[in-house]
XYZ file of C-alpha atoms in Angstrom:
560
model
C 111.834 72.285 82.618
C 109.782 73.891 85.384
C 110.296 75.838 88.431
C 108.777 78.259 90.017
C 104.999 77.907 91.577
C 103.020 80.599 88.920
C 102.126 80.145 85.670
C 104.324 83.187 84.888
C 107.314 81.722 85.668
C 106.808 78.257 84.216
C 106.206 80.263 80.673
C 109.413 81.757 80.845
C 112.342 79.288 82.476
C 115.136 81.362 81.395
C 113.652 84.260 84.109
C 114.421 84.063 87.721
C 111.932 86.165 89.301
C 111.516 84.069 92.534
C 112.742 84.339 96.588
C 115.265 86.179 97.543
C 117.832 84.266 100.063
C 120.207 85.341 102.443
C 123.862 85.700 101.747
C 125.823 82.209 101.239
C 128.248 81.786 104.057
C 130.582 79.768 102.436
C 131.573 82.360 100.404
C 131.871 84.913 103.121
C 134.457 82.342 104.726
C 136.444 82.311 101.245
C 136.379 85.989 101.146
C 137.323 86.400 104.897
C 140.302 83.624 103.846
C 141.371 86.141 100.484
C 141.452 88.549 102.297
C 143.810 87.049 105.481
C 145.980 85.547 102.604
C 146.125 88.646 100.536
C 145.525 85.811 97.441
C 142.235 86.527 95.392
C 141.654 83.726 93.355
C 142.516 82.802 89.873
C 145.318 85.558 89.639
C 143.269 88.078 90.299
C 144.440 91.133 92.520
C 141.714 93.179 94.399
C 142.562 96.537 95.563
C 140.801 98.319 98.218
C 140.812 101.600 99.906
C 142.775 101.992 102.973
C 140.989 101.496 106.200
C 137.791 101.223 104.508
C 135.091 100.932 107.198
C 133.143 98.108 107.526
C 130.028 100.274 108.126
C 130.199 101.547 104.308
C 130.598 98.032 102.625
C 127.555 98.657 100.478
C 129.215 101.884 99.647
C 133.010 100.246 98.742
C 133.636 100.374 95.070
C 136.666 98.626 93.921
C 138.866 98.042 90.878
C 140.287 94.414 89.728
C 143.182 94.077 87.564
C 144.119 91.063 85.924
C 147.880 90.303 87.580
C 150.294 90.002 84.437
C 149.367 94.135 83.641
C 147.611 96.840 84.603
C 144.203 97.234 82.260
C 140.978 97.770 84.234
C 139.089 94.741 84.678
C 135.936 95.023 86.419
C 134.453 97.788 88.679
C 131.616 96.521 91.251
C 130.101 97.832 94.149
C 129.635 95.638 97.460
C 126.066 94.969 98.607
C 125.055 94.349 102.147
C 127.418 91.277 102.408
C 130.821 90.869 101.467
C 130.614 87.659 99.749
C 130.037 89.699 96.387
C 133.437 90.387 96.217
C 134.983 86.441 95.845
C 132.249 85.925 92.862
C 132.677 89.075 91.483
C 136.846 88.087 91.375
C 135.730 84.365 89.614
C 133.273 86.121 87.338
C 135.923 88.193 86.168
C 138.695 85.443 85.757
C 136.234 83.106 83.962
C 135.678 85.987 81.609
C 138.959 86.032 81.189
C 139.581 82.169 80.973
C 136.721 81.000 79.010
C 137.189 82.749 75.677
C 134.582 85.466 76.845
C 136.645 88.282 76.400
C 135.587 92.032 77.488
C 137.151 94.867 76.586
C 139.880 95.482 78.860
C 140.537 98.668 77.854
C 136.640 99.977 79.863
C 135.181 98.545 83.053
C 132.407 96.846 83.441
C 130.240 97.453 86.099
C 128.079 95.321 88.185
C 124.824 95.770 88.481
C 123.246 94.497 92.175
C 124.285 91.323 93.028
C 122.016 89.304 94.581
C 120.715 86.016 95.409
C 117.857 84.047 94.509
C 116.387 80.778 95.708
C 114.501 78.492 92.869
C 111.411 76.184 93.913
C 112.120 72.768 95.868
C 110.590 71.121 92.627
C 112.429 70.897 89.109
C 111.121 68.773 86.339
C 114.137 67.817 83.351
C 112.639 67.127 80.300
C 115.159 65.708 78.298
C 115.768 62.058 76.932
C 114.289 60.785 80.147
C 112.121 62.501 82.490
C 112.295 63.514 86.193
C 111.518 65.549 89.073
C 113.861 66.519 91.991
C 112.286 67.435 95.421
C 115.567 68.040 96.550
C 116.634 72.209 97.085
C 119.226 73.207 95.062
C 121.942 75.674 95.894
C 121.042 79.682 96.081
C 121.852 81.151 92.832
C 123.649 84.632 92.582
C 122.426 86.737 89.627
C 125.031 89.361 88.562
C 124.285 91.563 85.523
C 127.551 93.426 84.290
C 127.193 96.182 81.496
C 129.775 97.969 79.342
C 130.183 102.156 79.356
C 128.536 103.259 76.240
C 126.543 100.204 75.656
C 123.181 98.388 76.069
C 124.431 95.138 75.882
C 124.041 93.437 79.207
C 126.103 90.068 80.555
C 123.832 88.175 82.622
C 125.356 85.632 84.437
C 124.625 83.075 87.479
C 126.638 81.711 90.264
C 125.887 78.488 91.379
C 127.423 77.105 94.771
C 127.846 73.758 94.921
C 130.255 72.593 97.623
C 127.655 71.443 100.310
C 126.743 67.802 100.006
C 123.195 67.285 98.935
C 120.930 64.268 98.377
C 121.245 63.405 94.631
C 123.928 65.480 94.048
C 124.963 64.219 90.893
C 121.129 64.798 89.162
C 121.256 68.493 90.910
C 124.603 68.861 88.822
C 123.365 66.937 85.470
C 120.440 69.824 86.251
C 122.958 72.718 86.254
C 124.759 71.468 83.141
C 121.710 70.946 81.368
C 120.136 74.483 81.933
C 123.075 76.762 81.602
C 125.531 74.380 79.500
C 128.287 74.624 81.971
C 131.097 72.863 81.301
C 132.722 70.712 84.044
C 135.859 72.979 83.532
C 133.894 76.113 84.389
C 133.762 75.359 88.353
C 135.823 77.768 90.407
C 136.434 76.925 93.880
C 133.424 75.299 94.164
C 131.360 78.094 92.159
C 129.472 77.732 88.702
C 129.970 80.897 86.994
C 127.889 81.044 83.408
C 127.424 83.687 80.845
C 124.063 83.201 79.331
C 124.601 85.963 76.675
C 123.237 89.215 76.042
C 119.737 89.949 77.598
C 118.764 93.650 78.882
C 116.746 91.840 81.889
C 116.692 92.944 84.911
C 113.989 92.029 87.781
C 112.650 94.562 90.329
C 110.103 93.732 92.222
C 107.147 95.857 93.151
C 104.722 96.131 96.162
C 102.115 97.928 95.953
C 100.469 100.002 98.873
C 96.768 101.210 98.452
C 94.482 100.487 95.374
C 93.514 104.091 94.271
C 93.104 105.537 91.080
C 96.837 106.761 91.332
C 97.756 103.028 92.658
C 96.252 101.519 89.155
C 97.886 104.350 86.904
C 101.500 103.127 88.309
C 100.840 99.222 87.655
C 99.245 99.765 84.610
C 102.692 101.270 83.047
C 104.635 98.530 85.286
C 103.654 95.864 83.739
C 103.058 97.940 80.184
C 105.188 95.871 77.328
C 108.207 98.357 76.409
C 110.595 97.132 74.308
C 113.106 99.624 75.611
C 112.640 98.958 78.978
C 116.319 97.355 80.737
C 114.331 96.174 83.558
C 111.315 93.451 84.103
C 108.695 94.723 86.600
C 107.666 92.337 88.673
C 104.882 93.476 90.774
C 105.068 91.401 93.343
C 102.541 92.206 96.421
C 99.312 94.429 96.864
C 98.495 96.085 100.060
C 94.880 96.973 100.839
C 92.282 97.100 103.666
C 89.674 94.945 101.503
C 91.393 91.978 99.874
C 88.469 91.476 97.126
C 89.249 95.067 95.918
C 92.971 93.952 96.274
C 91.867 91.221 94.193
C 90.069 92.862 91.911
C 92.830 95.168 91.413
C 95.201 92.666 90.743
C 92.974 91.183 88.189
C 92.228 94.268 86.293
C 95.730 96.230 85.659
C 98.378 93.521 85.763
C 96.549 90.382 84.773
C 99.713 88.436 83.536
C 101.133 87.932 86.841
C 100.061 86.781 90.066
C 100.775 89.187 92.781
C 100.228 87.790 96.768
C 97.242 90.136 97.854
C 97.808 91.361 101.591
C 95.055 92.768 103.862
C 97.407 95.088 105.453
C 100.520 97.366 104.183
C 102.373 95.921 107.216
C 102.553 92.507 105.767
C 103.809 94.283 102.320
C 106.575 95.360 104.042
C 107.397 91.996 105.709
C 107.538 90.351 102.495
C 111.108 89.283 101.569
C 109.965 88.860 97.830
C 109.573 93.067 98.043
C 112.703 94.896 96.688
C 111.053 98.254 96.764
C 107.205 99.467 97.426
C 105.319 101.962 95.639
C 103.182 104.091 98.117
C 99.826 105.734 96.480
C 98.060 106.532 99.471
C 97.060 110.083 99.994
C 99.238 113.106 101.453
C 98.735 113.166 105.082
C 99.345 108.653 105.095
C 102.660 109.302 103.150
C 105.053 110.226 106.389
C 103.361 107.087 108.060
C 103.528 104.991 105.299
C 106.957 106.064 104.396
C 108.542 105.334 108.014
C 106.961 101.514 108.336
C 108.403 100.494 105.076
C 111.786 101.791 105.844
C 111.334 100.346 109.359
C 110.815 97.440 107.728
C 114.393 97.815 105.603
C 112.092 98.552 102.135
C 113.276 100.923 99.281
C 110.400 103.456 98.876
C 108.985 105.195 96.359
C 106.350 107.705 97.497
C 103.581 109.953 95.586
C 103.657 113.682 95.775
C 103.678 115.490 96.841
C 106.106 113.713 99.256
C 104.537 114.636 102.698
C 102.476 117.828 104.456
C 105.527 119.920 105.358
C 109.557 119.790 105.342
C 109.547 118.679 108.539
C 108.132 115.268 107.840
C 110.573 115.034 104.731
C 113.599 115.290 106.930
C 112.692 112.946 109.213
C 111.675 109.946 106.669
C 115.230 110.963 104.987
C 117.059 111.116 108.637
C 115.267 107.451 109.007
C 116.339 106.133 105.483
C 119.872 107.093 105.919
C 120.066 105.588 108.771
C 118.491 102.433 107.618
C 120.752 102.890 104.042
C 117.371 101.879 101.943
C 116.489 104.169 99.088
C 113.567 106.785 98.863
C 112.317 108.940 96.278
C 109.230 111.149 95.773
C 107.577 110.300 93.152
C 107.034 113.094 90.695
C 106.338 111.805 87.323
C 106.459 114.942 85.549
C 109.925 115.178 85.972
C 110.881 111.872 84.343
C 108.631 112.802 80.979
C 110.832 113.227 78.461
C 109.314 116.404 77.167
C 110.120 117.793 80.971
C 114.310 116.504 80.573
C 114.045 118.111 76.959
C 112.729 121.322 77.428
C 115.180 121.840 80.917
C 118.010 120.665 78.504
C 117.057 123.291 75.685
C 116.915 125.865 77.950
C 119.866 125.641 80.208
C 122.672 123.767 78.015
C 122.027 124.975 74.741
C 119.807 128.268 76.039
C 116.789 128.132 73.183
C 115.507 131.367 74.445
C 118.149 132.854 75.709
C 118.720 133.915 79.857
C 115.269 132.739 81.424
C 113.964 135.397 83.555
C 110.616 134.878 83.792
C 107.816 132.084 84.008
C 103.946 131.949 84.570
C 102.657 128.445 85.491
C 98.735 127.500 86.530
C 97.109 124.232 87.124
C 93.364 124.691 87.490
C 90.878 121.385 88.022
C 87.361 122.098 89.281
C 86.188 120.235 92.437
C 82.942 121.117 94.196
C 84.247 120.491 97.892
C 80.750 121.436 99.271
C 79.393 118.055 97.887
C 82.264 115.889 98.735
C 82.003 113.621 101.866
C 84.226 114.758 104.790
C 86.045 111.707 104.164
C 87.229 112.433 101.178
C 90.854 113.865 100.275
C 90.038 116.480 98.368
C 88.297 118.138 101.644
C 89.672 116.254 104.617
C 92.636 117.670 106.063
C 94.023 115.260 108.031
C 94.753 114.222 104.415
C 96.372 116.862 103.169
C 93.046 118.505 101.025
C 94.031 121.397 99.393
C 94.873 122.849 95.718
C 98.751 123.430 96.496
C 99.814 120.088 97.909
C 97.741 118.327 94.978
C 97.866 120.368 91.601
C 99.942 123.325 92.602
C 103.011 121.656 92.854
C 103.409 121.135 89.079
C 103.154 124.681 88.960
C 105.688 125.187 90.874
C 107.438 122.441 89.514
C 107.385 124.116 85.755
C 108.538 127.219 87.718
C 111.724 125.473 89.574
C 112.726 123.873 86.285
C 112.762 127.147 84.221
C 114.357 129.277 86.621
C 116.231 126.958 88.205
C 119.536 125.628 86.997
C 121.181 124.930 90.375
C 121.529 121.810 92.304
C 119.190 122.122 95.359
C 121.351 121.951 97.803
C 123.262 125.380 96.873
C 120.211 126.703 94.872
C 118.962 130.124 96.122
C 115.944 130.071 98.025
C 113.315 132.767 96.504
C 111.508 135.680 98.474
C 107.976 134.431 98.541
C 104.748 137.032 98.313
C 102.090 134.438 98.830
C 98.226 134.268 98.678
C 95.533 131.664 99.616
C 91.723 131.644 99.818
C 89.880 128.804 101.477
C 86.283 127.331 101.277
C 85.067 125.094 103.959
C 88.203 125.219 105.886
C 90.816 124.160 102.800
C 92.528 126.020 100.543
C 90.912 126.178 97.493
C 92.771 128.775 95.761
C 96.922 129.539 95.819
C 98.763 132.603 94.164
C 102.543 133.093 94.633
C 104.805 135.060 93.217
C 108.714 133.531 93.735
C 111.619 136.791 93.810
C 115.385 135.917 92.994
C 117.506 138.329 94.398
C 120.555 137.699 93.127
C 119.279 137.101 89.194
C 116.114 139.496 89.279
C 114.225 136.452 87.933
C 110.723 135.937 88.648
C 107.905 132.913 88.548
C 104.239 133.406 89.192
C 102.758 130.662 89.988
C 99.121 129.662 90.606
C 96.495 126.885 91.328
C 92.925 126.354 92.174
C 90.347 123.578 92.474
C 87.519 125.878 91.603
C 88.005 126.336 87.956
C 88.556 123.660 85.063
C 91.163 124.094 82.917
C 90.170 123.606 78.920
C 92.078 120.634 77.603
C 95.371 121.376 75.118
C 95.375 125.011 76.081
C 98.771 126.561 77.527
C 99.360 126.181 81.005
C 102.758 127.694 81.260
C 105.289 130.634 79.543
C 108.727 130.867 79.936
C 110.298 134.449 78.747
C 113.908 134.575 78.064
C 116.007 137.069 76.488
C 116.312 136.018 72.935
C 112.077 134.272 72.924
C 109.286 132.681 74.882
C 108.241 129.018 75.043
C 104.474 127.691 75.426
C 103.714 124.400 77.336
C 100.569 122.716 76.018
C 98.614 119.152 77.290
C 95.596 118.054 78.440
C 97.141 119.255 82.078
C 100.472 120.704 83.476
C 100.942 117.004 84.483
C 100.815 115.438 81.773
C 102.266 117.932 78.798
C 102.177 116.913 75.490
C 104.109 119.664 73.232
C 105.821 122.568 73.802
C 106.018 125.522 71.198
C 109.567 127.619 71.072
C 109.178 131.379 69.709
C 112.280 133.181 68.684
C 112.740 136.380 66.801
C 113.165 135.501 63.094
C 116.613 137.144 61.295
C 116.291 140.583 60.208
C 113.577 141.824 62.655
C 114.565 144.529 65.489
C 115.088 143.084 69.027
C 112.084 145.461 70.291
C 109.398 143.814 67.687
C 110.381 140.253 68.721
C 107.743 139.360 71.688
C 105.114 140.065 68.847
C 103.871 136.666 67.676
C 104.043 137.702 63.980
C 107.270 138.929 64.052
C 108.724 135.690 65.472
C 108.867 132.003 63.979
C 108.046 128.883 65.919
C 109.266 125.251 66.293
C 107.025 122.592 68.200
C 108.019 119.614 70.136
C 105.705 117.071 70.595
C 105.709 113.913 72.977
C 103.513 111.581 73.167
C 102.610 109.914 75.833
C 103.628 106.471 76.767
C 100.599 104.110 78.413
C 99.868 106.583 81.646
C 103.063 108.194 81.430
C 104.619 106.855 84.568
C 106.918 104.785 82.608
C 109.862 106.484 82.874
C 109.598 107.307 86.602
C 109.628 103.405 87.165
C 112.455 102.805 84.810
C 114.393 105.500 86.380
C 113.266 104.392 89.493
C 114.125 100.620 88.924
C 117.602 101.259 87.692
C 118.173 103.474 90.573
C 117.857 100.164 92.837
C 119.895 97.918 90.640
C 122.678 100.380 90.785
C 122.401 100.383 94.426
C 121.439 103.987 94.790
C 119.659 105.438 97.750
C 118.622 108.873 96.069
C 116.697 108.947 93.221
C 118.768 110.805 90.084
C 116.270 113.021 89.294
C 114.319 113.610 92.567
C 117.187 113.740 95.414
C 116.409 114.368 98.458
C 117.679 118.002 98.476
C 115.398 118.969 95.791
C 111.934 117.600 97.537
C 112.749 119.414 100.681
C 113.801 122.606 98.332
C 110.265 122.221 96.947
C 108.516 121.187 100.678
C 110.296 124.807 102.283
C 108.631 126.747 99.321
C 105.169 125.320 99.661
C 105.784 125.176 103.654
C 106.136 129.053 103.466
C 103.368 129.437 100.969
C 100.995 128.120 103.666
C 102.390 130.002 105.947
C 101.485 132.844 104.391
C 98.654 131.949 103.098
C 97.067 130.375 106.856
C 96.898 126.753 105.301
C 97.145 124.666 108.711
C 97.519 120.993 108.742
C 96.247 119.268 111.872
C 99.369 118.313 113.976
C 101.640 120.615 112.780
């Protein structure tokens, strides 16, 4: 069988990567009849919150239970339409009816609804061959997933109560692709396990074609077996389409990506569940507030905009919009950064933190750099702090840190910033915690290269010290935890001889924005609009501290 128009889909039929459609009215009319009867089908009873406004329908989470007791059935989450809620009842009675048996005793939880449209061609290969031009029904893809598990139920709903032209070959077609049995039709609905399959499809567009641009897409599309979710990268945006071309070409070759001249037209495409924005600093706020204009989930590069200001307003706009938005701060996902921050706040390796140095250096002759060019324009954001020195200050936050941003102390700030050409070149800060004593020093500059594998950043504690190695404070690679060894006095322990050491090494997966698009990925399938492990609080947490390190430091960007 074939569907689909690219030669990606037509090598793998069982995927569904294809046009989205909009929400299937007929079932909106069932629902809006459940709901006036009080009768959810197939002796299913739905339960919902009391006065539950219709405004926060994508926010409504509710509980089925089967009728003859009181064990959990299914928990789900409604989308932007309410029609989710009549398959969601089926699914769950079919489960129940068709020898497909969860465990009752745990939820399951649904994972996005949503629908997709096949191609207006299928070809049936079977004891006789045909083609139907006819469309057939929108498909809903659900994916539901036990607590504690990786197995994933993937299952379609298939509508079939409008009358078609060759109905009976469109149902022959259904039967024959997902082995339905006649029986298996509720109220007019095909609902089909196809078994276990941790598949899930997000798809990507892609705005600007830079070096960080091809980093992203290169780890997209980069085969992980332990990835839950297929990347799909769906549309470029460029001002050049050959590049665009190119582009495509070069760092996702296996699949076919529409190539746009403009970022607008990204962000018109219906195809585009979230877009990926890679242009520099001072394009991010502008880029940021078109997609979201546009209704698109965003995920933007650091650092997330020029100043707090800007932050708020693309989060004021999201919210109001309900799309998600993230900054994207890679570092963060590395498992080496969630291991170390684990180590030393749950199980306190080194004791009470109460100190941290951190310093990215990376040489960059701004004299002989075109006045186009990022690293010395600053109507796009040039300037050692914005670019590099946030992952100092990002090692800093993590170590002393501990707090959720939004009730997380705000340090005094002794600040220091020298500038060549008009942009800041060099930035030295020390961060104050009143209420701890803790302190971070952190530091950056563009006018010195740091050597490769040496230690970028210290972390004291009470009870040892831990180094942070890697070719830069980017992209770490090990970490080295020194404690004082049994028997020696407390005083003698900071001396390197006197203490023993334990190193954690992590590779690096492809670029090592892997997990940030994972993370990322599964934040949209779960319907999130905050990113788990860069909310919004913490990006403008980091945007006030480098706001009032410029401040101090007479770092100026033009409009502000």
């Amino acid at each position: 069988m074939k569907f689909g128009k690219s030669d990606n889909d037509q090598k793998q039929p069982q995927r569904f990567p294809i046009e989205a459609a909009e929400a299937f009215e007929p079932e909106e009319d069932i629902l809006r009849s459940s709901q006036r009867t009080g009768s959810p089908p197939r002796n299913l009873l739905c339960h919902y919150p009391e006065a539950a406004p219709e405004t926060s329908l994508n926010q409504f989470r509710f509980q089925l239970h089967r009728e003859n007791g009181v064990q959990p059935g299914l928990v789900g989450y409604l989308e932007k339409y309410v029609g989710a809620t009549h398959l969601v009842w089926s699914m769950c009675a079919l489960l129940a009816d068709s020898g497909i048996d969860p465990d009752w005793k745990d939820a399951f939880e649904v994972w996005r609804p949503q629908w997709r449209q096949f191609a207006t061609s299928f070809t049936i290969q079977g004891n006789t061959s045909r083609t139907l031009d006819v469309p057939p029904s929108p498909v809903r893809i659900m994916w539901i997933q036990a607590p504690n598990s990786l197995d994933t139920y993937t299952l379609y709903a298939v509508n079939h109560k409008e009358k078609r032209r060759d109905q009976d070959a469109l149902e022959d077609l259904w039967r024959w692709m997902l082995d339905v049995p006649p029986e298996a039709i509720i109220n007019g609905v095909y609902i089909i396990k196809l078994g276990l399959e941790p598949w899930f499809p997000v798809r990507w567009g892609i705005i600007a074609t830079g070096m960080i641009s091809s980093w992203f897409v290169q780890d997209l599309v980069l085969d992980w077996p332990e990835s839950k979710v297929e990347h799909v990268v769906q549309a470029i945006g460029t001002s050049n389409i050959e590049k665009g071309q190119e582009f495509a070409k070069e760092y996702c070759p296996k699949q076919s990506p529409k190539v746009y001249s403009s970022y607008e037209e990204v962000y018109r495409d219906a195809d585009v569940d979230i877009v990926y924005i890679g242009t520099p600093h001072g394009f991010h706020y502008r880029d940021c507030m078109e997609a979201i204009s546009a209704g698109k989930n965003v995920l933007c590069e650091k650092s997330f905009t020029l100043n707090a200001k800007q932050s708020r307003e693309i989060f004021n706009a999201a919210r109001e919009k309900n799309v998600y938005v993230a900054e994207a701060m890679w570092l963060r996902h590395r498992p080496l950064f969630i291991e170390l921050q684990r180590l030393l706040h749950e199980e306190k390796i080194i004791g009470d933190v109460f100190r941290v140095f951190s310093d990215f250096a990376s040489g960059v002759d701004i004299a002989s750099l075109p006045s186009t060019s990022r690293y010395r324009n600053l109507a796009l954001g040039a300037g050692s702090l914005l670019d590099i020195g946030v992952y100092s200050l990002t090692w800093a936050r993590m170590a002393l840190g501990g707090s959720v941003p939004d009730q997380a102390e705000m340090p005094r700030i002794l600040a220091s910033q020298s500038h060549e050409e008009g942009v800041e070149v060099t930035t030295s800060a020390v961060l104050q915690y009143s209420s701890t004593g803790k302190q971070g020093i952190v530091t950056s500059t563009t006018k010195a290269l740091g050597a490769p594998g040496e230690v970028f950043a210290v972390i004291h504690g009470t009870d040892g010290y831990v180094e942070i190695e890697g070719g830069t404070p980017s992209a770490p690679e090990s970490f080295t935890v020194w404690t004082k060894q049994e028997g020696n006095p407390d005083r003698a322990f900071f001396l390197r001889e006197m203490c023993q050491g334990k190193k954690f090494e992590f590779p690096t997966l492809g670029r090592g924005f892997v997990h940030e698009a994972e993370r990322t990925a599964l934040d949209i399938l779960e319907g999130r609009k905050e990113s788990r492990i860069m909310p919004w609080a913490e990006t403008l947490y980091m945007m006030d501290i480098m706001d009032e390190i410029r401040r101090q430091g007479n770092t100026i960007y033009p409009g502000e």
